[in-house]
Amino acid sequence: MNSSEPSMNRYIWASDPALAQISPGVLIQDRYQVIAPQIWLDTQPEAAPHVPQELPEEIISYLRLFPQRLHIPEVYGVAVLGEEPNTAEVILLENVPIDSEGNLYPAIVEQWHHAQAVRQVYWLWQILQLWTPLSELEVASSLLIPENIRVQGWRVRLLQLFSDRTIPNQAQPNLAAFCDRWLEWIASSHPSVVDRLRQIWQQIGNEQQSLETVSLELNELLLEKAAELPLRLQVAGGTDQGPKRSSNEDSCYPTEADLQLITESPNDLLIPNFTLVCDGIGGHEGGEVASLMALQTLKLQVRALLIEISQQTEIVPPNIISEQITAIIRVVNDLIAKQNDSQGREMRQRMGTTLVMGLQIPQKINQPDGTFLENAHELYIASVGDSRVYWITGDYCQQLTLDDDVATREVRLGRSVYREALRRVDGGALTQALGTREAQILRPTVQRFILEEDGILLLCSDGLSDKNTVEQSWQEFAKPVLKNKMSLETAVQSWINLANERNGHDNTSVVLTRCLISPEPPVLFEPKKVETEMPTTAYPVESELTEASKALLYSPATHPEAGETVDVQTVRRGSWLTVLTTLAIIVVVGLIGLGVWRSLTPQNPPPTPETPETPNQ
């Protein structure tokens, strides 16, 4: 877990509207300088903000909504204003829609008329997805104030949360009020979507229509408009053991060797639109095996998932795809867990791996004239552990994933402000990883995004993300790549080199996907082969594994489905990968055979368990 902060101005939002009357330049508590109405600059960012021992009730909703941090601000601290006994506590917020110069990002109503049709629908989709979690915490009023809703490119962001209890009873927020408030803005939408948006949105206030039904219709419109845009993807990746490690417990996909397979082995094709980083846990006697097992099993199952989706004649809803990705990850978890069991590994001796994966699913969109559009631009991100995913454009860098660690757990349970939780001795310890426990208590995070702007998707292990290296370096590498001034391969190696310089204590894996919607800019760099420092293998080959790792891999293991024991001599006579592949295929067939897509019913994830933390790698 990162403990240092990017070297930039730390602007915060003073949540009490009455403070908007304070003149710019005033210094509050000899620390916070007023920059603009309710925008303060912390002049002592190295000092911990004040947080009362007993958290005010107003803070709890922010903590519970921490998984929505892409859209919801976070609690920074509390400022105590006035003199005793007439003091007042003001909640200070960070991760607010304020740019690096201290200016608010524009309100959605200011940008609505300038946005393309797909972005207008995407903004409404995000707002609609926020309704349920905010309603459950009685802060849905925050979505009824257009000035409170800001936009940063594709992303909807709230300035702050407003309690529903502060509104008179007759004006309590409900779906009808939600519908009425936004219909006036929908009326000025792009001509290509205005009629359908009005029709879809009016159903929200109809008690006979469920919110899920409305969401499905809005999703179909979103995918139709996204599919009208061109999309070109380019990928590069690499992994390095680092200057202080004797082995590499990371695995990633694809690397240069994987990309070479397209020309050298046409029958062993690259899995399209799939990227992966796994960071092994358990030392070189286990971590490298766990991450490699996860990589190879996921490749098989993702290929099967893509084939299944390509055969569907109707749009597969996001919740169904998310459930399938979750099921796949749990299968991978059980394969590693069974290997641990067969070795008698307990507690901290159990091998495991973190996981971040990106999967761009090219669903086809049928048009009224009988033709179809090839790609609806859906991007699914899945994560377990503390490896990370970032979305980077020419203007901003956004962390898309949350670390599964003790600090995050304490915030989600409403017990601590994030900055306070980070200062715990065990704040960075993992609370879950693949293979360390049974799948029933594993909670992978799966998110769906729409690719509708130029950008770079960055997947990395904590060898790069530690010490906020990505946040501090993205402009140096991402901007040249987007402008075609630097190759994607050079950016991968440059980030690995930087990680080795700043965070050389660990292995590092980096996978980049360049996503282009705009026309291809002219190439301004000299095309050349990948530098010799770039790893030449996609994963450790059998001969490179240590004897201890081979023992883990070749021990008798329990069949994941039939419960049969695999004879160790049988495994030795053939490639261990062939055996693992066979097991994974059986599991994939079992998953696909569960039923047709439309017959699947959503399953509620299990509640967040207060499990003991897993040691960080």
Coordinates of C-alpha atoms in Angstrom, one line a residue:
M1 CA 0.0 0.0 0.0
N2 CA 1.2 3.5 -0.8
S3 CA 1.9 5.8 2.1
S4 CA 3.4 8.7 0.3
E5 CA 1.5 11.3 -1.7
P6 CA 2.0 12.8 -5.2
S7 CA 3.9 16.1 -5.0
M8 CA 1.0 18.4 -6.0
N9 CA -1.3 20.9 -4.4
R10 CA -3.9 19.3 -2.1
Y11 CA -7.2 21.1 -2.7
I12 CA -10.1 20.1 -0.4
W13 CA -13.8 20.9 -0.3
A14 CA -15.3 22.4 2.8
S15 CA -18.7 20.8 2.9
D16 CA -20.7 23.4 4.7
P17 CA -22.3 25.8 2.1
A18 CA -22.2 28.6 4.7
L19 CA -18.4 28.7 4.4
A20 CA -18.7 29.9 0.8
Q21 CA -18.9 33.5 2.3
I22 CA -15.3 33.4 3.5
S23 CA -13.1 35.6 1.4
P24 CA -10.3 34.1 -0.7
G25 CA -6.9 34.4 1.0
V26 CA -8.1 33.8 4.5
L27 CA -6.1 31.2 6.5
I28 CA -8.2 28.8 8.5
Q29 CA -6.7 27.2 11.7
D30 CA -3.3 28.5 10.5
R31 CA -3.4 25.7 7.9
Y32 CA -6.2 25.9 5.3
Q33 CA -6.0 28.8 2.8
V34 CA -9.3 29.8 1.2
I35 CA -8.8 29.7 -2.6
A36 CA -12.4 30.1 -3.8
P37 CA -15.9 29.5 -2.3
Q38 CA -15.6 26.2 -0.3
I39 CA -12.3 25.3 -2.0
W40 CA -9.4 25.3 0.5
L41 CA -5.7 24.5 0.0
D42 CA -4.0 22.5 2.7
T43 CA -0.7 24.3 3.3
Q44 CA 0.6 21.5 5.6
P45 CA -0.2 18.4 3.6
E46 CA 2.5 16.5 5.4
A47 CA 0.7 16.8 8.7
A48 CA -2.3 14.4 9.5
P49 CA -5.6 16.2 9.3
H50 CA -7.7 16.3 12.5
V51 CA -10.2 13.4 12.8
P52 CA -12.3 13.1 15.9
Q53 CA -12.2 9.9 17.9
E54 CA -15.9 9.4 17.5
L55 CA -16.8 9.9 13.8
P56 CA -19.7 12.3 13.1
E57 CA -22.8 10.6 11.7
E58 CA -22.5 12.6 8.5
I59 CA -19.2 10.9 7.7
I60 CA -20.5 7.3 7.7
S61 CA -22.2 7.5 4.3
Y62 CA -18.9 8.6 2.7
L63 CA -17.1 5.7 4.3
R64 CA -19.8 3.1 3.2
L65 CA -19.7 4.5 -0.3
F66 CA -15.9 4.1 -0.6
P67 CA -16.2 1.5 -3.3
Q68 CA -17.8 4.3 -5.4
R69 CA -14.8 6.5 -5.1
L70 CA -14.7 7.1 -8.8
H71 CA -17.9 9.1 -8.3
I72 CA -18.0 10.0 -4.6
P73 CA -15.5 12.2 -2.6
E74 CA -13.7 10.9 0.4
V75 CA -13.4 12.3 3.9
Y76 CA -10.1 14.2 4.4
G77 CA -10.6 15.4 8.0
V78 CA -12.6 17.7 10.1
A79 CA -12.0 21.4 10.8
V80 CA -13.2 22.8 14.1
L81 CA -14.3 26.5 13.7
G82 CA -15.2 29.1 16.2
E83 CA -14.5 29.4 19.9
E84 CA -15.7 27.3 22.8
P85 CA -18.5 26.7 23.6
N86 CA -19.8 27.7 20.1
T87 CA -17.6 25.6 18.0
A88 CA -18.7 23.9 14.8
E89 CA -17.2 20.9 13.0
V90 CA -16.9 21.0 9.2
I91 CA -16.2 17.9 7.2
L92 CA -13.4 18.4 4.7
L93 CA -13.4 16.3 1.6
E94 CA -10.7 15.1 -0.9
N95 CA -11.0 13.2 -4.2
V96 CA -13.4 16.0 -5.2
P97 CA -13.9 17.2 -8.8
I98 CA -11.2 20.0 -8.5
D99 CA -8.4 20.2 -11.0
S100 CA -4.7 20.7 -10.3
E101 CA -5.1 24.5 -10.4
G102 CA -7.9 24.6 -7.8
N103 CA -10.8 25.0 -10.2
L104 CA -14.0 23.0 -10.1
Y105 CA -14.7 20.7 -13.0
P106 CA -17.8 21.8 -14.9
A107 CA -21.3 20.9 -13.8
I108 CA -23.0 18.4 -16.0
V109 CA -25.6 20.9 -17.0
E110 CA -22.8 23.2 -18.4
Q111 CA -21.3 20.4 -20.5
W112 CA -24.5 18.6 -21.6
H113 CA -25.0 20.6 -24.8
H114 CA -21.4 20.1 -25.9
A115 CA -21.3 16.4 -25.3
Q116 CA -21.6 13.7 -28.0
A117 CA -24.7 11.4 -27.9
V118 CA -22.8 8.5 -26.5
R119 CA -21.3 10.5 -23.6
Q120 CA -24.7 12.0 -22.7
V121 CA -26.1 8.4 -22.4
Y122 CA -23.0 7.3 -20.5
W123 CA -23.4 10.1 -18.0
L124 CA -27.1 9.2 -17.4
W125 CA -26.1 5.5 -17.1
Q126 CA -23.6 6.3 -14.3
I127 CA -26.2 8.6 -12.5
L128 CA -28.8 5.8 -12.7
Q129 CA -26.3 3.3 -11.2
L130 CA -25.7 5.6 -8.3
W131 CA -29.4 5.9 -7.4
T132 CA -29.7 2.6 -5.5
P133 CA -26.5 2.8 -3.3
L134 CA -27.2 6.4 -2.4
S135 CA -30.9 5.7 -1.6
E136 CA -29.9 2.9 0.7
L137 CA -27.8 5.3 2.7
E138 CA -30.4 8.1 2.5
V139 CA -28.3 10.5 0.5
A140 CA -30.1 10.2 -2.9
S141 CA -30.9 13.9 -2.7
S142 CA -27.3 14.4 -3.9
L143 CA -28.5 13.3 -7.4
L144 CA -31.3 15.8 -7.5
I145 CA -29.0 18.9 -7.5
P146 CA -27.5 19.4 -11.0
E147 CA -24.9 21.8 -9.7
N148 CA -23.7 19.0 -7.4
I149 CA -23.0 16.7 -10.3
R150 CA -19.7 17.4 -12.1
V151 CA -18.0 15.7 -15.0
Q152 CA -14.4 15.0 -15.8
G153 CA -14.4 13.6 -19.4
W154 CA -16.5 10.4 -19.3
R155 CA -16.7 10.3 -15.5
V156 CA -19.6 11.6 -13.3
R157 CA -18.4 13.0 -10.0
L158 CA -20.3 14.4 -7.0
L159 CA -19.1 17.4 -5.1
Q160 CA -20.6 16.1 -1.8
L161 CA -23.4 14.1 -0.3
F162 CA -26.6 15.7 1.0
S163 CA -28.8 13.8 3.5
D164 CA -32.4 13.1 2.6
R165 CA -33.4 13.9 6.2
T166 CA -32.6 17.6 5.7
I167 CA -35.4 17.8 3.1
P168 CA -39.0 18.4 4.2
N169 CA -41.1 15.2 4.3
Q170 CA -43.3 16.2 1.3
A171 CA -40.2 16.5 -0.8
Q172 CA -38.4 13.3 0.1
P173 CA -36.5 12.0 -3.0
N174 CA -38.0 9.2 -4.9
L175 CA -37.8 7.8 -8.4
A176 CA -40.6 10.0 -9.7
A177 CA -38.7 13.1 -8.4
F178 CA -35.5 11.8 -9.9
C179 CA -37.2 11.3 -13.2
D180 CA -38.8 14.8 -13.3
R181 CA -35.6 16.5 -12.4
W182 CA -33.6 15.0 -15.2
L183 CA -36.3 15.1 -17.9
E184 CA -35.7 18.8 -18.5
W185 CA -32.1 18.2 -19.3
I186 CA -32.8 15.1 -21.4
A187 CA -35.1 17.3 -23.6
S188 CA -32.0 19.0 -24.9
S189 CA -30.1 15.9 -25.7
H190 CA -28.5 15.1 -29.0
P191 CA -31.1 14.6 -31.7
S192 CA -30.1 11.0 -32.3
V193 CA -31.0 9.9 -28.8
V194 CA -33.4 12.5 -27.4
D195 CA -36.6 10.6 -28.2
R196 CA -35.4 7.3 -26.9
L197 CA -33.9 8.8 -23.8
R198 CA -37.2 10.6 -23.0
Q199 CA -39.1 7.4 -23.5
I200 CA -36.7 5.4 -21.4
W201 CA -36.5 8.0 -18.6
Q202 CA -40.2 8.5 -18.3
Q203 CA -40.5 4.8 -17.4
I204 CA -38.5 5.5 -14.2
G205 CA -41.5 7.1 -12.6
N206 CA -43.8 4.3 -13.6
E207 CA -44.4 1.9 -10.7
Q208 CA -45.0 -0.9 -13.1
Q209 CA -41.5 -0.7 -14.5
S210 CA -38.6 -1.9 -12.4
L211 CA -35.4 0.1 -12.2
E212 CA -33.6 -3.0 -13.6
T213 CA -35.8 -3.0 -16.7
V214 CA -35.1 0.7 -17.3
S215 CA -31.4 0.1 -16.8
L216 CA -31.4 -2.7 -19.5
E217 CA -33.0 -0.4 -22.0
L218 CA -30.6 2.5 -21.2
N219 CA -27.7 0.0 -21.6
E220 CA -28.9 -1.1 -25.0
L221 CA -29.0 2.5 -26.2
L222 CA -25.5 3.2 -24.7
L223 CA -24.0 0.2 -26.5
E224 CA -25.7 1.1 -29.8
K225 CA -24.2 4.6 -29.7
A226 CA -20.8 3.4 -28.6
A227 CA -20.7 0.8 -31.4
E228 CA -21.1 3.6 -33.9
L229 CA -17.6 4.9 -33.0
P230 CA -14.4 3.3 -34.4
L231 CA -12.2 1.5 -31.9
R232 CA -8.6 0.5 -32.4
L233 CA -6.6 -1.4 -29.7
Q234 CA -2.9 -1.9 -29.4
V235 CA -1.3 -3.8 -26.5
A236 CA 2.2 -4.3 -25.1
G237 CA 3.4 -5.8 -21.8
G238 CA 6.4 -7.0 -19.9
T239 CA 7.5 -8.3 -16.5
D240 CA 10.8 -7.9 -14.6
Q241 CA 12.1 -9.5 -11.4
G242 CA 13.7 -6.3 -10.3
P243 CA 17.2 -5.6 -9.0
K244 CA 16.7 -7.0 -5.5
R245 CA 14.8 -10.2 -6.2
S246 CA 16.3 -13.6 -7.2
S247 CA 13.1 -14.7 -8.9
N248 CA 10.0 -13.3 -10.6
E249 CA 6.6 -14.2 -8.9
D250 CA 4.7 -12.0 -11.3
S251 CA 3.0 -13.2 -14.5
C252 CA 1.4 -11.0 -17.1
Y253 CA -0.4 -11.2 -20.5
P254 CA 0.4 -10.5 -23.2
T255 CA 4.2 -10.0 -23.4
E256 CA 6.3 -9.6 -26.5
A257 CA 6.6 -13.4 -26.7
D258 CA 2.8 -13.8 -26.8
L259 CA 2.5 -11.2 -29.5
Q260 CA 5.2 -13.0 -31.6
L261 CA 3.0 -16.1 -31.6
I262 CA 0.7 -14.5 -34.1
T263 CA 3.3 -14.6 -36.8
E264 CA 5.3 -17.7 -35.6
S265 CA 2.4 -20.0 -34.6
P266 CA -0.9 -19.1 -36.3
N267 CA -2.6 -21.9 -34.5
D268 CA -1.8 -20.4 -31.1
L269 CA -3.5 -17.1 -31.5
L270 CA -3.4 -14.2 -29.1
I271 CA -6.6 -13.9 -27.0
P272 CA -8.0 -10.6 -28.4
N273 CA -8.7 -7.7 -26.1
F274 CA -7.5 -9.5 -22.9
T275 CA -4.9 -8.2 -20.5
L276 CA -3.8 -9.6 -17.2
V277 CA -1.3 -9.0 -14.3
C278 CA -0.9 -11.5 -11.4
D279 CA 1.5 -10.9 -8.5
G280 CA 2.3 -14.1 -6.7
I281 CA 2.3 -14.5 -2.9
G282 CA 4.2 -17.1 -0.9
G283 CA 7.7 -16.7 -2.0
H284 CA 9.5 -18.2 -5.1
E285 CA 8.5 -21.6 -3.8
G286 CA 4.8 -20.8 -4.4
G287 CA 4.1 -17.3 -5.7
E288 CA 5.4 -17.9 -9.2
V289 CA 3.4 -21.1 -9.4
A290 CA 0.2 -19.5 -8.2
S291 CA 0.4 -16.5 -10.6
L292 CA 1.3 -18.8 -13.5
M293 CA -1.6 -21.2 -12.7
A294 CA -4.0 -18.2 -12.6
L295 CA -2.7 -16.8 -16.0
Q296 CA -2.9 -20.1 -17.9
T297 CA -6.4 -21.0 -16.5
L298 CA -7.8 -17.6 -17.1
K299 CA -6.6 -17.6 -20.7
L300 CA -8.6 -20.8 -21.4
Q301 CA -11.7 -19.6 -19.7
V302 CA -11.7 -16.1 -21.1
R303 CA -11.4 -17.6 -24.6
A304 CA -14.4 -19.8 -23.9
L305 CA -16.3 -16.8 -22.5
L306 CA -15.6 -14.6 -25.6
I307 CA -16.7 -17.5 -27.9
E308 CA -20.0 -17.9 -25.9
I309 CA -20.8 -14.2 -26.0
S310 CA -20.0 -13.9 -29.7
Q311 CA -22.7 -16.5 -30.4
Q312 CA -25.5 -14.6 -28.6
T313 CA -28.1 -13.0 -30.8
E314 CA -29.1 -10.4 -28.2
I315 CA -27.1 -8.0 -26.0
V316 CA -25.8 -9.8 -22.9
P317 CA -26.5 -7.5 -19.9
P318 CA -23.5 -6.2 -17.8
N319 CA -24.7 -8.1 -14.6
I320 CA -24.6 -11.4 -16.5
I321 CA -21.1 -10.9 -17.9
S322 CA -19.9 -9.7 -14.5
E323 CA -21.3 -12.9 -12.9
Q324 CA -19.5 -15.0 -15.4
I325 CA -16.2 -13.3 -14.8
T326 CA -16.7 -13.7 -11.1
A327 CA -17.4 -17.4 -11.5
I328 CA -14.3 -17.8 -13.7
I329 CA -12.1 -16.1 -11.0
R330 CA -13.5 -18.4 -8.3
V331 CA -12.7 -21.4 -10.4
V332 CA -9.1 -20.2 -10.6
N333 CA -9.1 -19.6 -6.9
D334 CA -10.2 -23.2 -6.2
L335 CA -7.5 -24.6 -8.5
I336 CA -4.8 -22.8 -6.5
A337 CA -6.5 -23.6 -3.2
K338 CA -6.6 -27.3 -4.0
Q339 CA -2.9 -27.2 -4.8
N340 CA -2.3 -25.7 -1.4
D341 CA -4.4 -28.4 0.2
S342 CA -2.5 -31.1 -1.5
Q343 CA 0.7 -29.7 -0.1
G344 CA -0.6 -29.3 3.4
R345 CA 0.0 -25.6 3.3
E346 CA -1.7 -23.7 6.1
M347 CA -2.2 -20.0 6.9
R348 CA 0.7 -17.8 5.8
Q349 CA 2.4 -20.7 4.0
R350 CA -0.4 -20.9 1.4
M351 CA 0.6 -19.7 -2.0
G352 CA -1.7 -17.2 -3.8
T353 CA -1.7 -14.4 -6.2
T354 CA -3.3 -11.0 -6.8
L355 CA -5.2 -10.4 -10.0
V356 CA -6.1 -7.5 -12.3
M357 CA -7.6 -8.2 -15.7
G358 CA -9.0 -6.1 -18.5
L359 CA -11.4 -7.7 -21.0
Q360 CA -12.8 -5.6 -23.9
I361 CA -15.9 -7.6 -25.0
P362 CA -16.9 -6.8 -28.6
Q363 CA -20.6 -7.4 -28.5
K364 CA -22.4 -7.1 -31.8
I365 CA -25.3 -4.7 -32.1
N366 CA -28.1 -5.5 -34.5
Q367 CA -29.5 -2.6 -36.5
P368 CA -33.1 -2.2 -37.8
D369 CA -31.9 -2.7 -41.4
G370 CA -30.6 -6.2 -40.7
T371 CA -26.9 -5.1 -40.5
F372 CA -24.9 -5.1 -37.3
L373 CA -22.1 -3.1 -35.7
E374 CA -19.1 -5.1 -34.7
N375 CA -18.1 -3.7 -31.3
A376 CA -20.0 -2.1 -28.5
H377 CA -16.9 -0.9 -26.7
E378 CA -17.5 -2.6 -23.3
L379 CA -14.5 -2.9 -21.0
Y380 CA -14.7 -5.1 -18.0
I381 CA -12.1 -4.7 -15.2
A382 CA -11.7 -7.4 -12.5
S383 CA -9.5 -7.2 -9.4
V384 CA -8.4 -9.2 -6.4
G385 CA -5.6 -8.0 -4.1
D386 CA -3.5 -4.8 -4.6
S387 CA -2.4 -4.9 -8.2
R388 CA -4.0 -1.9 -10.0
V389 CA -5.7 -0.7 -13.1
Y390 CA -5.5 3.0 -14.3
W391 CA -7.2 4.8 -17.1
I392 CA -5.0 7.6 -18.5
T393 CA -5.8 10.2 -21.1
G394 CA -3.9 13.3 -22.2
D395 CA -5.7 15.2 -19.4
Y396 CA -5.9 12.9 -16.4
C397 CA -4.9 9.7 -14.7
Q398 CA -7.7 7.8 -12.9
Q399 CA -7.2 4.7 -10.6
L400 CA -10.1 2.4 -11.5
T401 CA -9.5 -0.3 -8.8
L402 CA -9.4 -0.4 -5.0
D403 CA -6.8 -2.3 -3.1
D404 CA -8.1 -5.3 -1.1
D405 CA -6.3 -4.4 2.1
V406 CA -7.0 -3.7 5.7
A407 CA -7.2 0.1 5.2
T408 CA -9.9 -0.3 2.6
R409 CA -11.8 -2.8 4.7
E410 CA -11.8 -0.5 7.7
V411 CA -13.3 2.4 5.6
R412 CA -15.9 0.2 4.0
L413 CA -17.1 -1.0 7.4
G414 CA -17.5 2.6 8.5
R415 CA -14.8 2.4 11.2
S416 CA -12.1 4.7 10.0
V417 CA -11.3 7.5 7.6
Y418 CA -9.0 6.2 4.8
R419 CA -6.0 8.4 5.8
E420 CA -6.2 7.2 9.3
A421 CA -6.5 3.5 8.3
L422 CA -3.4 3.9 6.1
R423 CA -1.4 4.7 9.2
R424 CA -2.1 1.4 10.8
V425 CA 0.8 -1.0 11.0
D426 CA -1.2 -3.6 9.1
G427 CA -3.0 -1.0 6.8
G428 CA -1.4 -2.4 3.7
A429 CA -1.9 -6.1 4.5
L430 CA -4.1 -7.9 1.9
T431 CA -7.5 -9.1 3.0
Q432 CA -8.0 -11.4 0.0
A433 CA -6.0 -13.0 -2.8
L434 CA -6.6 -15.9 -5.1
G435 CA -5.9 -19.3 -3.7
T436 CA -5.5 -18.5 0.0
R437 CA -9.1 -19.4 1.0
E438 CA -12.1 -21.1 -0.4
A439 CA -14.0 -19.4 -3.2
Q440 CA -17.2 -18.9 -1.2
I441 CA -15.7 -16.0 0.7
L442 CA -13.8 -14.6 -2.2
R443 CA -15.2 -11.3 -3.5
P444 CA -13.7 -10.2 -6.8
T445 CA -14.5 -6.7 -7.9
V446 CA -15.9 -6.5 -11.4
Q447 CA -16.6 -3.2 -13.1
R448 CA -18.0 -2.3 -16.5
F449 CA -16.8 0.8 -18.5
I450 CA -17.4 2.1 -22.0
L451 CA -14.5 3.1 -24.2
E452 CA -15.6 6.4 -25.8
E453 CA -12.4 8.5 -25.7
D454 CA -8.7 8.1 -26.5
G455 CA -6.7 6.7 -23.6
I456 CA -4.4 4.1 -22.2
L457 CA -5.4 1.3 -19.9
L458 CA -2.6 0.5 -17.5
L459 CA -2.4 -2.8 -15.5
C460 CA 0.4 -3.1 -13.1
S461 CA 1.6 -4.9 -10.0
D462 CA 2.5 -2.9 -6.9
G463 CA 6.2 -2.9 -8.0
L464 CA 5.1 0.0 -10.1
S465 CA 2.2 1.5 -8.2
D466 CA 4.0 1.8 -4.8
K467 CA 4.9 5.3 -3.8
N468 CA 2.4 6.8 -6.2
T469 CA 4.8 6.2 -9.1
V470 CA 2.0 6.1 -11.7
E471 CA 0.4 9.3 -10.5
Q472 CA 3.7 11.1 -10.6
S473 CA 4.9 9.8 -14.0
W474 CA 1.9 9.3 -16.2
Q475 CA 2.4 12.5 -18.2
E476 CA 5.9 11.6 -19.0
F477 CA 5.0 8.4 -20.8
A478 CA 1.3 8.4 -21.6
K479 CA 1.1 11.7 -23.4
P480 CA 3.9 10.8 -25.9
V481 CA 2.2 7.4 -26.6
L482 CA -1.2 8.9 -27.3
K483 CA 0.5 11.4 -29.7
N484 CA 2.5 8.7 -31.4
K485 CA 5.8 10.2 -30.2
M486 CA 6.7 7.0 -28.2
S487 CA 6.0 3.4 -28.9
L488 CA 3.8 1.4 -26.5
E489 CA 6.7 -1.1 -26.1
T490 CA 9.1 1.8 -25.1
A491 CA 6.5 3.0 -22.6
V492 CA 6.2 -0.4 -21.0
Q493 CA 10.0 -0.7 -20.6
S494 CA 10.4 2.9 -19.4
W495 CA 7.8 2.3 -16.6
I496 CA 9.5 -0.9 -15.6
N497 CA 12.9 0.9 -15.5
L498 CA 11.4 3.6 -13.4
A499 CA 9.8 1.1 -11.0
N500 CA 13.2 -0.6 -10.6
E501 CA 14.8 2.7 -9.7
R502 CA 12.1 3.8 -7.2
N503 CA 10.6 0.6 -6.0
G504 CA 13.3 -1.9 -6.7
H505 CA 12.3 -4.1 -3.8
D506 CA 9.8 -6.0 -5.8
N507 CA 9.0 -7.6 -9.2
T508 CA 7.2 -5.4 -11.6
S509 CA 4.7 -6.1 -14.4
V510 CA 3.2 -3.6 -16.7
V511 CA 0.6 -4.2 -19.5
L512 CA -0.6 -1.2 -21.6
T513 CA -3.5 -1.1 -24.0
R514 CA -3.7 2.0 -26.2
C515 CA -7.4 2.7 -27.1
L516 CA -8.0 5.0 -30.0
I517 CA -11.4 6.5 -31.1
S518 CA -9.9 9.4 -33.0
P519 CA -8.0 9.1 -36.3
E520 CA -4.5 7.7 -35.9
P521 CA -2.0 10.5 -35.4
P522 CA 1.2 10.5 -37.5
V523 CA 4.0 8.3 -36.2
L524 CA 6.7 10.6 -34.8
F525 CA 9.1 7.9 -33.4
E526 CA 11.4 5.6 -35.3
P527 CA 9.9 2.1 -35.2
K528 CA 12.4 -0.4 -33.9
K529 CA 12.5 -3.8 -32.2
V530 CA 11.9 -4.1 -28.5
E531 CA 15.0 -3.4 -26.5
T532 CA 17.0 -6.4 -25.2
E533 CA 15.9 -5.6 -21.7
M534 CA 12.3 -6.5 -22.5
P535 CA 11.5 -10.0 -21.2
T536 CA 11.6 -12.6 -24.0
T537 CA 9.1 -15.0 -22.4
A538 CA 5.5 -14.6 -21.6
Y539 CA 5.8 -16.7 -18.5
P540 CA 8.4 -18.9 -16.8
V541 CA 9.0 -22.1 -18.9
E542 CA 9.2 -25.4 -17.1
S543 CA 13.0 -25.5 -17.1
E544 CA 13.1 -22.1 -15.3
L545 CA 11.0 -23.0 -12.3
T546 CA 12.8 -23.9 -9.1
E547 CA 12.8 -27.4 -7.8
A548 CA 10.6 -26.3 -5.0
S549 CA 8.1 -24.8 -7.4
K550 CA 8.1 -28.0 -9.6
A551 CA 7.4 -30.0 -6.4
L552 CA 4.3 -27.8 -5.8
L553 CA 3.2 -28.1 -9.4
Y554 CA 3.8 -31.8 -9.7
S555 CA 2.4 -33.0 -6.4
P556 CA -0.8 -35.2 -6.3
A557 CA -3.7 -32.7 -6.6
T558 CA -7.5 -33.1 -6.3
H559 CA -9.5 -32.9 -9.5
P560 CA -11.6 -29.7 -9.3
E561 CA -14.7 -31.4 -10.5
A562 CA -14.6 -35.2 -10.2
G563 CA -12.6 -35.4 -6.9
E564 CA -10.1 -37.8 -8.5
T565 CA -6.4 -37.9 -7.7
V566 CA -3.9 -37.1 -10.4
D567 CA -1.0 -39.6 -10.4
V568 CA 2.3 -37.7 -10.1
Q569 CA 4.0 -40.0 -12.7
T570 CA 1.3 -39.2 -15.2
V571 CA 1.9 -35.5 -14.7
R572 CA 5.7 -35.9 -15.1
R573 CA 5.3 -37.8 -18.3
G574 CA 3.6 -34.9 -19.9
S575 CA 3.7 -31.1 -19.7
W576 CA 2.2 -29.8 -16.4
L577 CA 0.6 -27.2 -18.5
T578 CA -1.3 -29.8 -20.5
V579 CA -2.7 -31.3 -17.4
L580 CA -3.7 -27.9 -16.0
T581 CA -5.3 -27.0 -19.3
T582 CA -7.4 -30.2 -19.3
L583 CA -8.7 -29.5 -15.8
A584 CA -9.5 -25.9 -16.7
I585 CA -11.4 -27.0 -19.9
I586 CA -13.5 -29.4 -17.8
V587 CA -14.4 -26.5 -15.5
V588 CA -15.1 -24.2 -18.4
V589 CA -17.5 -26.7 -20.0
G590 CA -19.2 -27.0 -16.6
L591 CA -19.7 -23.3 -16.4
I592 CA -21.0 -22.9 -19.9
G593 CA -23.4 -25.9 -19.4
L594 CA -25.1 -24.2 -16.5
G595 CA -27.7 -22.7 -18.8
V596 CA -28.3 -20.1 -21.4
W597 CA -27.4 -16.5 -20.7
R598 CA -30.9 -15.2 -20.3
S599 CA -31.9 -17.9 -17.8
L600 CA -29.2 -16.9 -15.4
T601 CA -30.4 -15.0 -12.4
P602 CA -28.3 -12.4 -10.5
Q603 CA -26.8 -13.6 -7.3
N604 CA -26.2 -11.3 -4.4
P605 CA -22.6 -11.4 -3.3
P606 CA -21.8 -12.6 0.2
P607 CA -21.4 -9.9 2.8
T608 CA -17.9 -8.6 3.4
P609 CA -16.3 -10.9 5.9
E610 CA -14.0 -9.6 8.6
T611 CA -11.3 -12.1 7.6
P612 CA -7.8 -12.0 9.0
E613 CA -5.5 -10.2 6.6
T614 CA -3.3 -12.1 4.1
P615 CA 0.4 -11.1 4.3
N616 CA 1.3 -8.7 1.6
Q617 CA 3.9 -9.9 -0.9

